[in-house]
Each structure stands twice: as C-alpha cells, then as structure tokens.
mmCIF file of N, CA and C in Angstrom:
data_model
loop_
_atom_site.group_PDB
_atom_site.id
_atom_site.type_symbol
_atom_site.label_atom_id
_atom_site.label_comp_id
_atom_site.label_asym_id
_atom_site.label_seq_id
_atom_site.Cartn_x
_atom_site.Cartn_y
_atom_site.Cartn_z
ATOM 1 N N MET M 1 96.691 61.786 14.290
ATOM 2 C CA MET M 1 96.111 63.061 15.014
ATOM 3 C C MET M 1 97.351 63.952 14.700
ATOM 4 N N ARG M 2 97.173 65.269 14.293
ATOM 5 C CA ARG M 2 97.805 66.104 14.581
ATOM 6 C C ARG M 2 98.211 66.937 15.872
ATOM 7 N N SER M 3 99.116 67.050 16.286
ATOM 8 C CA SER M 3 99.483 67.476 17.574
ATOM 9 C C SER M 3 99.205 68.622 18.109
ATOM 10 N N LEU M 4 98.083 69.016 19.036
ATOM 11 C CA LEU M 4 97.652 70.134 19.360
ATOM 12 C C LEU M 4 98.664 70.917 20.383
ATOM 13 N N PRO M 5 98.452 72.673 20.223
ATOM 14 C CA PRO M 5 98.977 73.003 21.564
ATOM 15 C C PRO M 5 98.785 72.897 22.723
ATOM 16 N N LYS M 6 99.919 72.885 23.739
ATOM 17 C CA LYS M 6 99.377 72.141 24.787
ATOM 18 C C LYS M 6 98.401 73.130 25.551
ATOM 19 N N MET M 7 98.637 74.262 25.500
ATOM 20 C CA MET M 7 97.646 75.235 25.840
ATOM 21 C C MET M 7 95.899 74.505 25.513
ATOM 22 N N VAL M 8 95.786 74.455 24.660
ATOM 23 C CA VAL M 8 94.374 74.079 23.927
ATOM 24 C C VAL M 8 93.806 73.073 24.948
ATOM 25 N N VAL M 9 94.723 71.900 24.578
ATOM 26 C CA VAL M 9 95.002 70.773 25.342
ATOM 27 C C VAL M 9 94.201 70.759 26.874
ATOM 28 N N TRP M 10 94.897 71.448 27.616
ATOM 29 C CA TRP M 10 94.877 71.990 29.169
ATOM 30 C C TRP M 10 93.585 72.964 28.915
ATOM 31 N N LEU M 11 93.317 73.465 28.195
ATOM 32 C CA LEU M 11 92.340 74.451 28.213
ATOM 33 C C LEU M 11 90.987 73.429 28.153
ATOM 34 N N GLY M 12 90.922 72.570 27.060
ATOM 35 C CA GLY M 12 89.926 71.642 26.973
ATOM 36 C C GLY M 12 89.414 71.272 28.283
ATOM 37 N N ILE M 13 90.872 70.295 28.551
ATOM 38 C CA ILE M 13 90.635 69.453 29.939
ATOM 39 C C ILE M 13 90.065 70.533 31.149
ATOM 40 N N LEU M 14 90.403 71.552 31.364
ATOM 41 C CA LEU M 14 90.318 72.634 32.497
ATOM 42 C C LEU M 14 88.635 72.700 32.396
ATOM 43 N N THR M 15 88.141 73.226 30.975
ATOM 44 C CA THR M 15 86.843 73.544 31.238
ATOM 45 C C THR M 15 85.689 72.127 30.807
ATOM 46 N N ILE M 16 86.111 70.930 30.594
ATOM 47 C CA ILE M 16 85.226 69.979 30.612
ATOM 48 C C ILE M 16 85.009 69.336 32.326
ATOM 49 N N LEU M 17 86.619 69.597 32.919
ATOM 50 C CA LEU M 17 86.362 69.075 34.239
ATOM 51 C C LEU M 17 85.567 70.114 35.416
ATOM 52 N N VAL M 18 85.885 71.499 34.673
ATOM 53 C CA VAL M 18 84.768 72.307 35.673
ATOM 54 C C VAL M 18 83.245 71.673 35.384
ATOM 55 N N THR M 19 82.925 71.485 34.168
ATOM 56 C CA THR M 19 81.817 70.979 33.838
ATOM 57 C C THR M 19 81.219 69.894 35.074
ATOM 58 N N GLY M 20 82.170 68.595 34.746
ATOM 59 C CA GLY M 20 81.897 67.706 35.474
ATOM 60 C C GLY M 20 81.694 67.880 37.125
ATOM 61 N N ILE M 21 82.882 68.584 37.570
ATOM 62 C CA ILE M 21 82.679 69.038 39.152
ATOM 63 C C ILE M 21 81.781 70.073 39.588
ATOM 64 N N VAL M 22 81.135 70.680 38.854
ATOM 65 C CA VAL M 22 79.609 71.297 39.020
ATOM 66 C C VAL M 22 78.631 70.105 39.265
ATOM 67 N N HIS M 23 78.448 69.337 38.046
ATOM 68 C CA HIS M 23 77.353 68.724 38.247
ATOM 69 C C HIS M 23 77.684 67.491 39.040
ATOM 70 N N PHE M 24 78.458 66.927 39.633
ATOM 71 C CA PHE M 24 78.923 66.138 40.744
ATOM 72 C C PHE M 24 78.517 66.904 42.336
ATOM 73 N N ILE M 25 78.934 68.236 42.168
ATOM 74 C CA ILE M 25 78.540 68.776 43.360
ATOM 75 C C ILE M 25 77.016 68.887 43.761
ATOM 76 N N ASP M 26 76.432 69.382 42.296
ATOM 77 C CA ASP M 26 74.876 69.455 42.379
ATOM 78 C C ASP M 26 74.041 68.346 42.249
ATOM 79 N N ALA M 27 74.546 67.260 42.218
ATOM 80 C CA ALA M 27 74.007 65.806 41.906
ATOM 81 C C ALA M 27 73.094 65.394 42.964
ATOM 82 N N PRO M 28 73.659 65.644 44.231
ATOM 83 C CA PRO M 28 72.623 65.148 45.579
ATOM 84 C C PRO M 28 71.430 65.888 45.692
ATOM 85 N N ASP M 29 71.843 67.011 45.467
ATOM 86 C CA ASP M 29 70.561 68.130 45.648
ATOM 87 C C ASP M 29 69.537 67.889 44.463
ATOM 88 N N SER M 30 70.059 67.396 43.196
ATOM 89 C CA SER M 30 69.186 67.059 42.043
ATOM 90 C C SER M 30 68.462 65.851 42.025
ATOM 91 N N MET M 31 68.743 65.070 42.952
ATOM 92 C CA MET M 31 68.540 63.731 43.101
ATOM 93 C C MET M 31 66.769 63.879 44.045
ATOM 94 N N SER M 32 67.111 65.330 44.661
ATOM 95 C CA SER M 32 66.039 65.306 45.562
ATOM 96 C C SER M 32 64.810 66.051 44.759
ATOM 97 N N ASP M 33 65.162 66.493 43.698
ATOM 98 C CA ASP M 33 64.255 67.251 42.766
ATOM 99 C C ASP M 33 63.484 65.815 42.116
ATOM 100 N N VAL M 34 64.028 65.008 41.366
ATOM 101 C CA VAL M 34 63.586 63.937 40.749
ATOM 102 C C VAL M 34 64.827 63.295 40.297
ATOM 103 N N ALA M 35 64.518 61.836 40.804
ATOM 104 C CA ALA M 35 65.953 61.184 40.596
ATOM 105 C C ALA M 35 66.416 60.864 39.357
ATOM 106 N N TYR M 36 65.810 60.983 38.226
ATOM 107 C CA TYR M 36 66.820 60.889 36.722
ATOM 108 C C TYR M 36 67.747 62.133 36.499
ATOM 109 N N LYS M 37 67.051 63.319 37.315
ATOM 110 C CA LYS M 37 67.893 64.504 37.074
ATOM 111 C C LYS M 37 69.058 64.519 37.796
ATOM 112 N N GLY M 38 69.233 63.672 39.049
ATOM 113 C CA GLY M 38 70.531 63.258 39.689
ATOM 114 C C GLY M 38 71.397 62.633 39.103
ATOM 115 N N ILE M 39 70.949 61.244 38.077
ATOM 116 C CA ILE M 39 71.630 60.391 37.913
ATOM 117 C C ILE M 39 72.196 61.024 36.616
ATOM 118 N N LEU M 40 71.375 61.619 35.864
ATOM 119 C CA LEU M 40 72.108 62.583 34.628
ATOM 120 C C LEU M 40 73.121 63.460 34.917
ATOM 121 N N PHE M 41 72.980 63.701 36.241
ATOM 122 C CA PHE M 41 74.351 64.708 37.092
ATOM 123 C C PHE M 41 75.535 63.959 37.110
ATOM 124 N N TYR M 42 75.415 62.995 37.719
ATOM 125 C CA TYR M 42 76.727 61.826 37.956
ATOM 126 C C TYR M 42 77.259 61.435 36.370
ATOM 127 N N ALA M 43 75.959 61.122 35.565
ATOM 128 C CA ALA M 43 76.222 60.688 34.356
ATOM 129 C C ALA M 43 77.203 61.730 33.797
ATOM 130 N N ASN M 44 76.891 62.960 34.023
ATOM 131 C CA ASN M 44 77.759 64.359 33.255
ATOM 132 C C ASN M 44 78.954 64.023 33.713
ATOM 133 N N GLY M 45 79.246 64.314 35.299
ATOM 134 C CA GLY M 45 80.393 64.082 35.604
ATOM 135 C C GLY M 45 81.361 63.142 35.354
ATOM 136 N N ILE M 46 80.674 62.047 35.019
ATOM 137 C CA ILE M 46 81.564 60.633 34.992
ATOM 138 C C ILE M 46 81.996 60.887 33.307
ATOM 139 N N GLY M 47 81.011 61.334 32.574
ATOM 140 C CA GLY M 47 81.555 61.685 30.982
ATOM 141 C C GLY M 47 82.488 62.291 30.702
ATOM 142 N N ALA M 48 82.420 63.572 31.851
ATOM 143 C CA ALA M 48 83.406 64.592 31.903
ATOM 144 C C ALA M 48 85.108 64.021 32.446
ATOM 145 N N LEU M 49 84.821 63.327 33.181
ATOM 146 C CA LEU M 49 86.306 62.738 33.573
ATOM 147 C C LEU M 49 86.638 62.010 32.579
ATOM 148 N N VAL M 50 86.071 61.180 31.790
ATOM 149 C CA VAL M 50 86.350 60.224 31.043
ATOM 150 C C VAL M 50 86.917 61.006 29.484
ATOM 151 N N ALA M 51 85.962 62.246 29.248
ATOM 152 C CA ALA M 51 86.162 62.853 28.027
ATOM 153 C C ALA M 51 87.795 63.822 28.249
ATOM 154 N N ALA M 52 87.873 64.220 29.425
ATOM 155 C CA ALA M 52 89.327 64.693 30.502
ATOM 156 C C ALA M 52 90.224 63.600 29.834
ATOM 157 N N TRP M 53 90.350 62.550 30.249
ATOM 158 C CA TRP M 53 91.460 61.545 29.940
ATOM 159 C C TRP M 53 91.651 61.191 28.947
ATOM 160 N N GLY M 54 90.474 61.491 27.851
ATOM 161 C CA GLY M 54 90.872 61.127 26.481
ATOM 162 C C GLY M 54 91.492 62.328 25.722
ATOM 163 N N ILE M 55 91.168 63.477 26.163
ATOM 164 C CA ILE M 55 91.559 65.012 25.681
ATOM 165 C C ILE M 55 93.418 64.486 26.080
ATOM 166 N N PHE M 56 93.312 64.207 27.051
ATOM 167 C CA PHE M 56 94.645 64.194 28.011
ATOM 168 C C PHE M 56 95.625 63.218 27.204
ATOM 169 N N ARG M 57 95.198 61.620 26.901
ATOM 170 C CA ARG M 57 95.711 61.131 26.061
ATOM 171 C C ARG M 57 96.479 61.634 24.773
ATOM 172 N N ASN M 58 95.467 62.095 24.262
ATOM 173 C CA ASN M 58 95.848 63.267 22.809
ATOM 174 C C ASN M 58 96.394 62.147 21.604
ATOM 175 N N LYS M 59 95.386 61.035 21.527
ATOM 176 C CA LYS M 59 95.603 60.094 20.690
ATOM 177 C C LYS M 59 94.795 60.099 19.600
ATOM 178 N N SER M 60 93.735 60.322 19.531
ATOM 179 C CA SER M 60 92.398 60.644 18.863
ATOM 180 C C SER M 60 91.366 61.722 18.982
ATOM 181 N N MET M 61 90.443 61.933 18.643
ATOM 182 C CA MET M 61 89.613 62.824 18.871
ATOM 183 C C MET M 61 88.423 62.191 19.917
ATOM 184 N N TRP M 62 88.592 61.368 20.019
ATOM 185 C CA TRP M 62 87.119 60.515 21.191
ATOM 186 C C TRP M 62 86.954 61.296 22.283
ATOM 187 N N GLY M 63 87.932 62.102 22.642
ATOM 188 C CA GLY M 63 87.783 62.539 23.785
ATOM 189 C C GLY M 63 86.967 64.286 24.004
ATOM 190 N N TRP M 64 87.677 64.573 22.684
ATOM 191 C CA TRP M 64 87.098 66.195 22.258
ATOM 192 C C TRP M 64 85.322 65.876 22.007
ATOM 193 N N HIS M 65 85.112 64.429 21.225
ATOM 194 C CA HIS M 65 83.953 64.465 20.711
ATOM 195 C C HIS M 65 82.818 64.373 22.191
ATOM 196 N N LEU M 66 83.455 63.316 22.771
ATOM 197 C CA LEU M 66 82.954 63.182 24.294
ATOM 198 C C LEU M 66 82.707 64.094 24.816
ATOM 199 N N GLY M 67 83.602 64.949 24.989
ATOM 200 C CA GLY M 67 83.498 66.361 25.826
ATOM 201 C C GLY M 67 82.324 66.815 25.201
ATOM 202 N N ALA M 68 82.192 66.993 24.122
ATOM 203 C CA ALA M 68 81.208 68.272 22.915
ATOM 204 C C ALA M 68 79.736 67.465 23.444
ATOM 205 N N LEU M 69 79.907 66.388 23.558
ATOM 206 C CA LEU M 69 78.385 65.607 23.776
ATOM 207 C C LEU M 69 78.178 66.132 25.460
ATOM 208 N N VAL M 70 79.063 65.776 26.134
ATOM 209 C CA VAL M 70 78.726 66.292 27.512
ATOM 210 C C VAL M 70 78.620 67.443 27.826
ATOM 211 N N ALA M 71 79.393 68.645 27.242
ATOM 212 C CA ALA M 71 79.074 70.126 27.341
ATOM 213 C C ALA M 71 77.676 70.536 26.925
ATOM 214 N N GLY M 72 77.970 70.063 25.587
ATOM 215 C CA GLY M 72 76.530 70.415 24.438
ATOM 216 C C GLY M 72 75.241 70.057 25.158
ATOM 217 N N LEU M 73 74.776 68.736 25.771
ATOM 218 C CA LEU M 73 73.780 67.895 26.502
ATOM 219 C C LEU M 73 73.474 69.132 27.832
ATOM 220 N N ALA M 74 74.505 69.414 28.576
ATOM 221 C CA ALA M 74 74.261 70.044 29.863
ATOM 222 C C ALA M 74 73.948 71.366 29.374
ATOM 223 N N PHE M 75 74.422 72.230 28.705
ATOM 224 C CA PHE M 75 74.277 73.428 28.090
ATOM 225 C C PHE M 75 72.263 73.599 27.482
ATOM 226 N N VAL M 76 72.378 72.646 26.912
ATOM 227 C CA VAL M 76 70.578 72.536 26.341
ATOM 228 C C VAL M 76 69.901 72.289 27.170
ATOM 229 N N GLY M 77 70.436 71.404 28.367
ATOM 230 C CA GLY M 77 69.645 70.612 29.488
ATOM 231 C C GLY M 77 69.392 72.155 30.425
ATOM 232 N N TYR M 78 70.277 72.873 30.539
ATOM 233 C CA TYR M 78 70.323 74.444 31.775
ATOM 234 C C TYR M 78 69.020 75.378 31.059
ATOM 235 N N ILE M 79 68.743 75.465 29.665
ATOM 236 C CA ILE M 79 68.420 76.466 29.109
ATOM 237 C C ILE M 79 67.090 75.635 29.091
ATOM 238 N N ALA M 80 67.022 74.466 28.760
ATOM 239 C CA ALA M 80 65.297 73.772 28.859
ATOM 240 C C ALA M 80 64.499 73.686 30.140
ATOM 241 N N SER M 81 65.650 73.827 31.244
ATOM 242 C CA SER M 81 65.138 73.603 32.637
ATOM 243 C C SER M 81 64.639 75.042 32.887
ATOM 244 N N ARG M 82 65.300 76.007 32.342
ATOM 245 C CA ARG M 82 64.836 77.152 32.747
ATOM 246 C C ARG M 82 63.292 77.743 31.884
ATOM 247 N N THR M 83 63.242 77.340 30.748
ATOM 248 C CA THR M 83 62.331 77.741 29.749
ATOM 249 C C THR M 83 61.342 76.925 30.017
ATOM 250 N N ILE M 84 61.352 75.831 29.562
ATOM 251 C CA ILE M 84 60.090 75.061 29.166
ATOM 252 C C ILE M 84 60.199 73.805 30.141
ATOM 253 N N GLY M 85 61.041 73.630 31.223
ATOM 254 C CA GLY M 85 61.042 72.471 32.244
ATOM 255 C C GLY M 85 61.672 71.349 31.650
ATOM 256 N N LEU M 86 61.674 70.028 32.531
ATOM 257 C CA LEU M 86 62.168 69.008 32.232
ATOM 258 C C LEU M 86 61.182 68.187 32.737
ATOM 259 N N PRO M 87 61.038 66.893 32.066
ATOM 260 C CA PRO M 87 59.731 65.625 32.425
ATOM 261 C C PRO M 87 59.496 65.938 33.908
ATOM 262 N N LEU M 88 58.517 66.197 34.332
ATOM 263 C CA LEU M 88 58.333 65.857 35.671
ATOM 264 C C LEU M 88 58.486 66.961 36.661
ATOM 265 N N LEU M 89 59.286 67.903 35.950
ATOM 266 C CA LEU M 89 59.619 69.212 36.672
ATOM 267 C C LEU M 89 59.269 70.606 35.968
ATOM 268 N N PRO M 90 58.669 71.478 36.701
ATOM 269 C CA PRO M 90 58.618 72.681 36.002
ATOM 270 C C PRO M 90 59.121 73.741 35.799
ATOM 271 N N PRO M 91 59.310 74.507 34.546
ATOM 272 C CA PRO M 91 60.284 75.808 34.299
ATOM 273 C C PRO M 91 60.594 76.307 35.556
ATOM 274 N N GLU M 92 61.986 76.807 35.832
ATOM 275 C CA GLU M 92 62.745 77.406 36.759
ATOM 276 C C GLU M 92 63.042 79.095 36.343
ATOM 277 N N PRO M 93 62.144 79.686 35.909
ATOM 278 C CA PRO M 93 62.713 81.229 34.832
ATOM 279 C C PRO M 93 63.547 82.194 36.214
ATOM 280 N N ASP M 94 63.512 81.435 37.611
ATOM 281 C CA ASP M 94 63.923 82.643 38.430
ATOM 282 C C ASP M 94 65.566 81.914 38.775
ATOM 283 N N ALA M 95 65.922 81.060 38.169
ATOM 284 C CA ALA M 95 67.013 80.213 38.384
ATOM 285 C C ALA M 95 68.072 80.456 37.391
ATOM 286 N N TRP M 96 67.918 81.549 36.476
ATOM 287 C CA TRP M 96 69.263 81.728 35.638
ATOM 288 C C TRP M 96 70.537 82.209 36.009
ATOM 289 N N LEU M 97 70.342 82.630 37.070
ATOM 290 C CA LEU M 97 71.781 83.334 37.315
ATOM 291 C C LEU M 97 72.186 82.563 38.833
ATOM 292 N N GLU M 98 71.793 81.337 39.169
ATOM 293 C CA GLU M 98 72.320 80.197 40.473
ATOM 294 C C GLU M 98 73.850 80.250 39.899
ATOM 295 N N PRO M 99 74.739 80.661 40.861
ATOM 296 C CA PRO M 99 76.182 80.478 40.723
ATOM 297 C C PRO M 99 76.631 79.618 40.071
ATOM 298 N N MET M 100 76.129 78.068 40.626
ATOM 299 C CA MET M 100 77.052 76.859 40.121
ATOM 300 C C MET M 100 76.389 76.744 38.529
ATOM 301 N N GLY M 101 75.079 77.161 38.267
ATOM 302 C CA GLY M 101 74.907 77.099 37.013
ATOM 303 C C GLY M 101 75.324 78.218 36.015
ATOM 304 N N VAL M 102 75.812 79.279 36.471
ATOM 305 C CA VAL M 102 76.652 80.258 36.002
ATOM 306 C C VAL M 102 77.939 79.611 35.636
ATOM 307 N N ILE M 103 78.520 79.097 36.415
ATOM 308 C CA ILE M 103 79.609 78.684 36.327
ATOM 309 C C ILE M 103 79.980 77.548 35.029
ATOM 310 N N SER M 104 79.002 76.814 35.513
ATOM 311 C CA SER M 104 78.526 75.444 34.563
ATOM 312 C C SER M 104 78.639 75.902 33.173
ATOM 313 N N LEU M 105 77.673 76.720 32.924
ATOM 314 C CA LEU M 105 77.356 77.334 31.702
ATOM 315 C C LEU M 105 78.512 78.053 30.921
ATOM 316 N N VAL M 106 79.259 78.636 31.451
ATOM 317 C CA VAL M 106 80.783 79.378 31.346
ATOM 318 C C VAL M 106 81.828 78.317 30.949
ATOM 319 N N ALA M 107 81.587 77.394 31.520
ATOM 320 C CA ALA M 107 82.860 76.317 31.375
ATOM 321 C C ALA M 107 82.038 75.454 30.045
ATOM 322 N N GLU M 108 81.144 75.249 29.990
ATOM 323 C CA GLU M 108 80.429 74.416 28.693
ATOM 324 C C GLU M 108 80.660 75.303 27.394
ATOM 325 N N ALA M 109 80.200 76.686 27.450
ATOM 326 C CA ALA M 109 80.575 77.340 26.479
ATOM 327 C C ALA M 109 82.020 77.543 26.112
ATOM 328 N N GLY M 110 82.764 77.436 27.258
ATOM 329 C CA GLY M 110 84.249 77.478 26.924
ATOM 330 C C GLY M 110 84.714 76.145 26.129
ATOM 331 N N PHE M 111 84.083 75.293 26.503
ATOM 332 C CA PHE M 111 84.741 73.949 26.047
ATOM 333 C C PHE M 111 84.491 73.794 24.658
ATOM 334 N N LEU M 112 83.164 74.241 24.466
ATOM 335 C CA LEU M 112 82.602 73.979 23.046
ATOM 336 C C LEU M 112 83.015 74.999 21.962
ATOM 337 N N ALA M 113 83.811 76.165 22.559
ATOM 338 C CA ALA M 113 84.410 77.057 21.753
ATOM 339 C C ALA M 113 85.965 76.338 21.249
ATOM 340 N N VAL M 114 86.439 75.831 22.514
ATOM 341 C CA VAL M 114 87.950 75.049 22.027
ATOM 342 C C VAL M 114 87.588 73.987 21.091
ATOM 343 N N TYR M 115 86.623 73.532 21.572
ATOM 344 C CA TYR M 115 86.422 72.161 20.526
ATOM 345 C C TYR M 115 86.248 72.588 19.168
ATOM 346 N N GLY M 116 85.336 73.631 18.786
ATOM 347 C CA GLY M 116 85.155 74.367 17.660
ATOM 348 C C GLY M 116 86.887 74.675 16.935
ATOM 349 N N TRP M 117 87.288 74.825 17.726
ATOM 350 C CA TRP M 117 88.906 75.644 17.292
ATOM 351 C C TRP M 117 89.370 74.337 16.798
ATOM 352 N N VAL M 118 89.370 73.172 17.830
ATOM 353 C CA VAL M 118 90.197 72.339 17.611
ATOM 354 C C VAL M 118 89.730 71.394 16.082
ATOM 355 N N LEU M 119 88.554 71.211 15.760
ATOM 356 C CA LEU M 119 88.310 70.958 14.891
ATOM 357 C C LEU M 119 88.187 71.464 13.438
ATOM 358 N N VAL M 120 88.189 73.161 13.777
ATOM 359 C CA VAL M 120 88.425 73.863 12.556
ATOM 360 C C VAL M 120 90.391 73.550 11.950
ATOM 361 N N GLN M 121 91.075 73.662 13.046
ATOM 362 C CA GLN M 121 92.531 73.452 13.054
ATOM 363 C C GLN M 121 92.647 71.916 12.056
ATOM 364 N N GLY M 122 92.142 70.959 12.621
ATOM 365 C CA GLY M 122 92.029 69.817 11.893
ATOM 366 C C GLY M 122 91.567 69.784 10.968
ATOM 367 N N ARG M 123 90.406 70.525 9.997
ATOM 368 C CA ARG M 123 89.997 70.317 9.153
ATOM 369 C C ARG M 123 91.245 71.126 8.256
ATOM 370 N N GLN M 124 91.712 72.154 8.903
ATOM 371 C CA GLN M 124 92.773 72.909 7.934
ATOM 372 C C GLN M 124 93.965 72.116 7.711
ATOM 373 N N SER M 125 94.534 71.133 8.846
ATOM 374 C CA SER M 125 95.533 70.512 8.399
ATOM 375 C C SER M 125 95.437 69.282 7.247
ATOM 376 N N LEU M 126 93.972 68.812 7.123
ATOM 377 C CA LEU M 126 93.653 67.937 6.379
ATOM 378 C C LEU M 126 93.641 68.564 4.831
ATOM 379 N N THR M 127 92.930 69.769 4.831
ATOM 380 C CA THR M 127 93.066 70.765 3.661
ATOM 381 C C THR M 127 94.319 70.508 3.386
ATOM 382 N N THR M 128 95.805 70.904 4.193
ATOM 383 C CA THR M 128 96.853 71.388 3.613
ATOM 384 C C THR M 128 97.478 69.964 3.318
ATOM 385 N N VAL M 129 97.483 68.638 3.869
ATOM 386 C CA VAL M 129 97.870 67.716 3.711
ATOM 387 C C VAL M 129 97.365 66.985 2.222
ATOM 388 N N SER M 130 96.148 67.296 1.960
ATOM 389 C CA SER M 130 95.508 66.487 0.980
ATOM 390 C C SER M 130 95.783 67.489 -0.565
ATOM 391 N N GLY M 131 96.238 68.720 -0.145
ATOM 392 C CA GLY M 131 96.772 69.439 -1.482
ATOM 393 C C GLY M 131 95.419 70.354 -1.358
#
C-alpha cells in the first residue's frame, strides 16, 4: 500500500475513535432501551478500536474498510432510529439534535469523507503505476 500523509492517517484514527467512544459512552443507556441496541453500541466501539489499530499499522486497507463499515452502519442506524425506528423501538423524531448523536454523526461523516479521499488516492496511484 502506498504511504498516506500522516495528517490523513491521524484524522482517520481520530474520527473513528470519536465514533467508538461516543458509542461506548451511550451503550449502557442504550441497553435499557432494548438489549440488542446496547450490544450493537458496544460492538461499534470495539470495531472502531480495531479499525483505528488497523489504520495506525498502515500495512493494508483493512482498517480503513472496517472503519467505513463501522461509521457507515452507525450513520444509517442513527437516521433510521429517528425516521422509521428500529426493531422493537419506535422512531425518535425529537432526538435529532442530541449532543452525543450530533458528535457521532459529525465524526462518522468525517471518517467517511477521509476514507473516500484515501480510496481516490489509492486508485490514482494504481492508475499512475499501471500507466
């Protein structure tokens, strides 16, 4: 894998860690809503930590791909929980601007933007190498 600028690597690590930390903080409260939601929040936090480690190692793209999965699913889950609701939970249209949710959405969107940039850079370097 081509070497990425350190700022990009650290921005990816920071944004995915913020996503995971927010979910770790909210997990106990989410368990009281319905158990699977809390378990998914813990899984998000663990996935974010593993992704951050993979990005830090910078040996291949698996950390970036895992981070995109974690951030993307969390982003979609947030929107679904506010609009159509989740299984066994009604929609929460009044919860769009909860501070932790907004922090998480910004971090997830930020990670996905950095991930997109990393993918484009990878494709450009492949194009350059292959001619």
